[in-house]
mmCIF file of C-alpha atoms in Angstrom:
data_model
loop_
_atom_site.group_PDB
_atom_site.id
_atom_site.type_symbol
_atom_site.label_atom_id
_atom_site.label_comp_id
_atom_site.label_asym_id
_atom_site.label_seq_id
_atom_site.Cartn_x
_atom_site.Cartn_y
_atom_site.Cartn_z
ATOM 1 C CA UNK A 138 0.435 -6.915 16.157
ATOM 2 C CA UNK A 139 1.584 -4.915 13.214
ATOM 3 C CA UNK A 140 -1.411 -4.458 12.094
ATOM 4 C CA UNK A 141 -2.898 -2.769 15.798
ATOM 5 C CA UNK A 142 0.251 -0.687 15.623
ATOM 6 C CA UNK A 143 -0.047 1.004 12.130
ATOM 7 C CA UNK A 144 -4.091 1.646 13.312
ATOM 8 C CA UNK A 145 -2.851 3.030 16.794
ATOM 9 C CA UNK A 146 -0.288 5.701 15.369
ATOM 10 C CA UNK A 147 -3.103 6.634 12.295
ATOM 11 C CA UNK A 148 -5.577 7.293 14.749
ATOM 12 C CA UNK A 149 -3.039 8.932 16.983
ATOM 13 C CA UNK A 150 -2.031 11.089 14.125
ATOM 14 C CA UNK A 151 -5.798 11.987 13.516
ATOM 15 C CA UNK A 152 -6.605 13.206 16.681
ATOM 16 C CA UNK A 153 -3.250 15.027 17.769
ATOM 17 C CA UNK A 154 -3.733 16.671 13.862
ATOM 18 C CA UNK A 155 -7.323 18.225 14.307
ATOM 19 C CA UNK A 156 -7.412 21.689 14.647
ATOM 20 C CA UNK A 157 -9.781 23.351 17.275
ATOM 21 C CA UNK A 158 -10.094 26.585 15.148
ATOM 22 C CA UNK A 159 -11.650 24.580 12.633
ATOM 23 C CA UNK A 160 -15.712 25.920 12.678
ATOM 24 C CA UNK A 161 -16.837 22.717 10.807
ATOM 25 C CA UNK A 162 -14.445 20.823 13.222
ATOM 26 C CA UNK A 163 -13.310 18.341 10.602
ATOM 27 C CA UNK A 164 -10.201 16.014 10.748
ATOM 28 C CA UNK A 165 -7.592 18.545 9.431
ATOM 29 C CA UNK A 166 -4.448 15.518 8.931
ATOM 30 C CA UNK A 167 -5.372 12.634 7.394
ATOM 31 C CA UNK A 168 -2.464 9.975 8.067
ATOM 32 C CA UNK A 169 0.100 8.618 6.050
ATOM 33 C CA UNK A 170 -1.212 6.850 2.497
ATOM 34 C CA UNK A 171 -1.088 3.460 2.041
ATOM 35 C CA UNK A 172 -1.870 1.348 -0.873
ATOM 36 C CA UNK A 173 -3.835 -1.887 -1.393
ATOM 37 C CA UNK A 174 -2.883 -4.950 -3.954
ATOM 38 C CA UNK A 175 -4.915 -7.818 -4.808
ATOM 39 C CA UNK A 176 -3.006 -10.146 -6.006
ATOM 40 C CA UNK A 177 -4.347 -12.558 -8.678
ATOM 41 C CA UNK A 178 -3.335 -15.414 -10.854
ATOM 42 C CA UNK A 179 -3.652 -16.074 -14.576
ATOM 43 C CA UNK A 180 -7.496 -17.798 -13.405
ATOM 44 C CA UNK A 181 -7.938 -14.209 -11.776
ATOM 45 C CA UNK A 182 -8.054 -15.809 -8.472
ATOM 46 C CA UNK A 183 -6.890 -13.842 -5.003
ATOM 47 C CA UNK A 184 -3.896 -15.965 -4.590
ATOM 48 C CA UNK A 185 -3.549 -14.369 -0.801
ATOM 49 C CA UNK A 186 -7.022 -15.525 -0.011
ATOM 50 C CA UNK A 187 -6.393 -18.779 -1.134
ATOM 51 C CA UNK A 188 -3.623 -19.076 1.143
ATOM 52 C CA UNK A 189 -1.537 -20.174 -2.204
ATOM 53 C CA UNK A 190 1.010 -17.670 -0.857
ATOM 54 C CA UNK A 191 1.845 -16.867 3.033
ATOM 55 C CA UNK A 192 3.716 -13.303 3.786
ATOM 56 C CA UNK A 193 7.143 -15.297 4.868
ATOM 57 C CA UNK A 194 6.598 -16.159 0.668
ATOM 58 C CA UNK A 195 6.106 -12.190 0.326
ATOM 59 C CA UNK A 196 9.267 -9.667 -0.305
ATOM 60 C CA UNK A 197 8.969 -6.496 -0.481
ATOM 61 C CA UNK A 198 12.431 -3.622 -1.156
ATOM 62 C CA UNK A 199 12.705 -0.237 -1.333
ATOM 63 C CA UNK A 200 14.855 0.226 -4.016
ATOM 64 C CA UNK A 201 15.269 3.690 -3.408
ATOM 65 C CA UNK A 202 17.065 2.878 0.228
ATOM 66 C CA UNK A 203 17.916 -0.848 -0.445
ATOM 67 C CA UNK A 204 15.524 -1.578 2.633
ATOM 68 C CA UNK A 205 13.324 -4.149 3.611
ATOM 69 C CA UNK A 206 9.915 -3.546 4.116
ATOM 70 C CA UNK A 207 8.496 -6.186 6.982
ATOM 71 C CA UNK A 208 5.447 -4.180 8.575
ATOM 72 C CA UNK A 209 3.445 -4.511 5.527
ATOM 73 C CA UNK A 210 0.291 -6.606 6.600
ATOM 74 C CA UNK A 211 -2.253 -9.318 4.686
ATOM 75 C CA UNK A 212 -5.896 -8.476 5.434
ATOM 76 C CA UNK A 213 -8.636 -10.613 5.415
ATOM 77 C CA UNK A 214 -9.732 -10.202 2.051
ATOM 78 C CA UNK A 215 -6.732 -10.956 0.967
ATOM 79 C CA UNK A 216 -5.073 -7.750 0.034
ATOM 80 C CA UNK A 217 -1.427 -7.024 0.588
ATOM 81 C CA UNK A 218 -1.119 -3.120 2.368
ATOM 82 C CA UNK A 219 1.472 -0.923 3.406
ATOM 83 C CA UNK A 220 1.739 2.825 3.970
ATOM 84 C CA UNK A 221 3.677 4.683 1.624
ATOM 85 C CA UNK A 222 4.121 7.426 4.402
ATOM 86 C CA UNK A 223 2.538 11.696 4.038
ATOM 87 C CA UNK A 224 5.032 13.626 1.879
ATOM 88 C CA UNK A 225 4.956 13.934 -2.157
ATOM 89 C CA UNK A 226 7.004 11.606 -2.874
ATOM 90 C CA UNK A 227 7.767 9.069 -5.951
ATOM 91 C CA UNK A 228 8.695 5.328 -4.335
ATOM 92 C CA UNK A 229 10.070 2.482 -6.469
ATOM 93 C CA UNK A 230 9.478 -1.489 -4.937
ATOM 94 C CA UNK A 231 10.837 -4.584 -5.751
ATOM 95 C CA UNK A 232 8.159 -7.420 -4.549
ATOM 96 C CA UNK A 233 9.219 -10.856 -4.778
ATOM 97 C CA UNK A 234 6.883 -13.566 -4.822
ATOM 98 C CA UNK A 235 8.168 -17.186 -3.999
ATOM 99 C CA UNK A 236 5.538 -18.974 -5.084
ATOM 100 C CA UNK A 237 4.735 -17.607 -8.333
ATOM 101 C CA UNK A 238 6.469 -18.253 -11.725
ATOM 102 C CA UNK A 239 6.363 -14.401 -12.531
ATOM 103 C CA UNK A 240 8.200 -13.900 -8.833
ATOM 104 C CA UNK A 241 9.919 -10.356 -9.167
ATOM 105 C CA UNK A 242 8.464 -6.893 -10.060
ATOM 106 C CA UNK A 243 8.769 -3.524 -9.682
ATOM 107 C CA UNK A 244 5.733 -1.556 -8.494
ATOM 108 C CA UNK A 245 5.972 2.576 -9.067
ATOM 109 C CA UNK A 246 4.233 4.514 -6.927
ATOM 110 C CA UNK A 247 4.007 8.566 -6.998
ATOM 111 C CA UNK A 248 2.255 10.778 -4.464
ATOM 112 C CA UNK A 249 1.195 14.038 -3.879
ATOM 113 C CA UNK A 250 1.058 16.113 -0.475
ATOM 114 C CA UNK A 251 -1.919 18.871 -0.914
ATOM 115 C CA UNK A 252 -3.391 21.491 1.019
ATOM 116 C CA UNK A 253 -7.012 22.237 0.516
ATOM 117 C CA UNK A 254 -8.688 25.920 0.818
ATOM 118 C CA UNK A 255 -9.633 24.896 4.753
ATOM 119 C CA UNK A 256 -5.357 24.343 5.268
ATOM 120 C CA UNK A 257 -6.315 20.514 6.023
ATOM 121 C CA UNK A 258 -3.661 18.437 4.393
ATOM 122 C CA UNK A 259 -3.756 15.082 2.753
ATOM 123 C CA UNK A 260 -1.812 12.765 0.583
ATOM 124 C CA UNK A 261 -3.241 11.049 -2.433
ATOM 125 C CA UNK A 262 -1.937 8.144 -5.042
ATOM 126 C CA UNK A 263 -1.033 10.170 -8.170
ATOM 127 C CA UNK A 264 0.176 7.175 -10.561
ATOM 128 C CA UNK A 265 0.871 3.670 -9.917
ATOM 129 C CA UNK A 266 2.698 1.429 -12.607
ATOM 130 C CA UNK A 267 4.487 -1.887 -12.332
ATOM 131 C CA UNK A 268 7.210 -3.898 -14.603
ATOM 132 C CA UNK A 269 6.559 -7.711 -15.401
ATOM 133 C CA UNK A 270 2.889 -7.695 -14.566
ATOM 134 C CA UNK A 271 -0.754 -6.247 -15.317
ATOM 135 C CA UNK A 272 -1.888 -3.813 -12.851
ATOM 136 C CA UNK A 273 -5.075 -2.162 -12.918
ATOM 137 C CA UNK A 274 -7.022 0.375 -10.056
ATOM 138 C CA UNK A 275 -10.413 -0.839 -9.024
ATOM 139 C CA UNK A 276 -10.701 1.776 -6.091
ATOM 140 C CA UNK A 277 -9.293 4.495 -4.313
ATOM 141 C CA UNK A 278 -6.055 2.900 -3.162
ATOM 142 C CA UNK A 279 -6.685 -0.756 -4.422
ATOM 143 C CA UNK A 280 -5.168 -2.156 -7.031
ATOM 144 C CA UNK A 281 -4.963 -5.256 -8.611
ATOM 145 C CA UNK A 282 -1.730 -6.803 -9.834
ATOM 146 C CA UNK A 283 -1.982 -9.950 -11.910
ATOM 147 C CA UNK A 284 0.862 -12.742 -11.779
ATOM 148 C CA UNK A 285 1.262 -15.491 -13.859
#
């Protein structure tokens, strides 16, 4: 349900954002940037994909505003994903894990609002760092983070 929600308002977003002036007619608003984990143990195994860990087990704070973040969503490879939202921004997470020996971290996560030569905005993933674990990037907006 979550998940068909956070589509619906991206796609919403998109079209409501394109601008008709446009002479290439190109999406002129991409929505809101999210990020990706993996999450793997010491055997570098996807412990979401092998259902070692269900997302009642999965905690996730924003420190910044001592909130609760619930619409975060699992996909079916096994990645953990949220959206981090459209403005530059620099957001601090506590994630606890309550399966996991290593069960609280931090995550850091800084982003950057830009406006290209066309005036089509986006939001990108500047840096990405994390206390108590191993995190690396393997793509775009996934990243691994490795739990012991």
């Amino acid at each position: 349900m979550i998940k068909r929600l956070l589509i619906a308002i991206t796609v919403i977003t998109s079209i409501i954002s394109c601008s008709k002036d446009d002479k290439d007619n190109i999406l002129c608003e991409v929505g809101p940037v999210g990020i990706s984990l993996e999450i793997i143990n010491s055997d570098n195994e996807n412990i979401l994909l092998k259902e070692e860990l269900a997302k009642n087990q999965i905690h996730i704070t924003d420190i910044d505003n001592d909130k609760e973040i619930t619409d975060f969503i699992i996909t079916e490879n096994g990645y953990l994903e949220f959206f981090l939202g459209f403005q530059t921004a620099e957001f601090n997470y506590k994630i606890k894990l309550d399966n996991t020996n290593n069960n609280n971290f931090i995550i850091h996560i800084n982003t950057k609002r830009s406006t290209g030569k066309n005036g089509c905005s986006s939001t990108s993933i500047t840096d990405v760092s994390v206390d108590n674990a191993e995190i690396t990037n393997n793509e775009f907006t996934l990243y691994t983070l490795k739990v012991e």
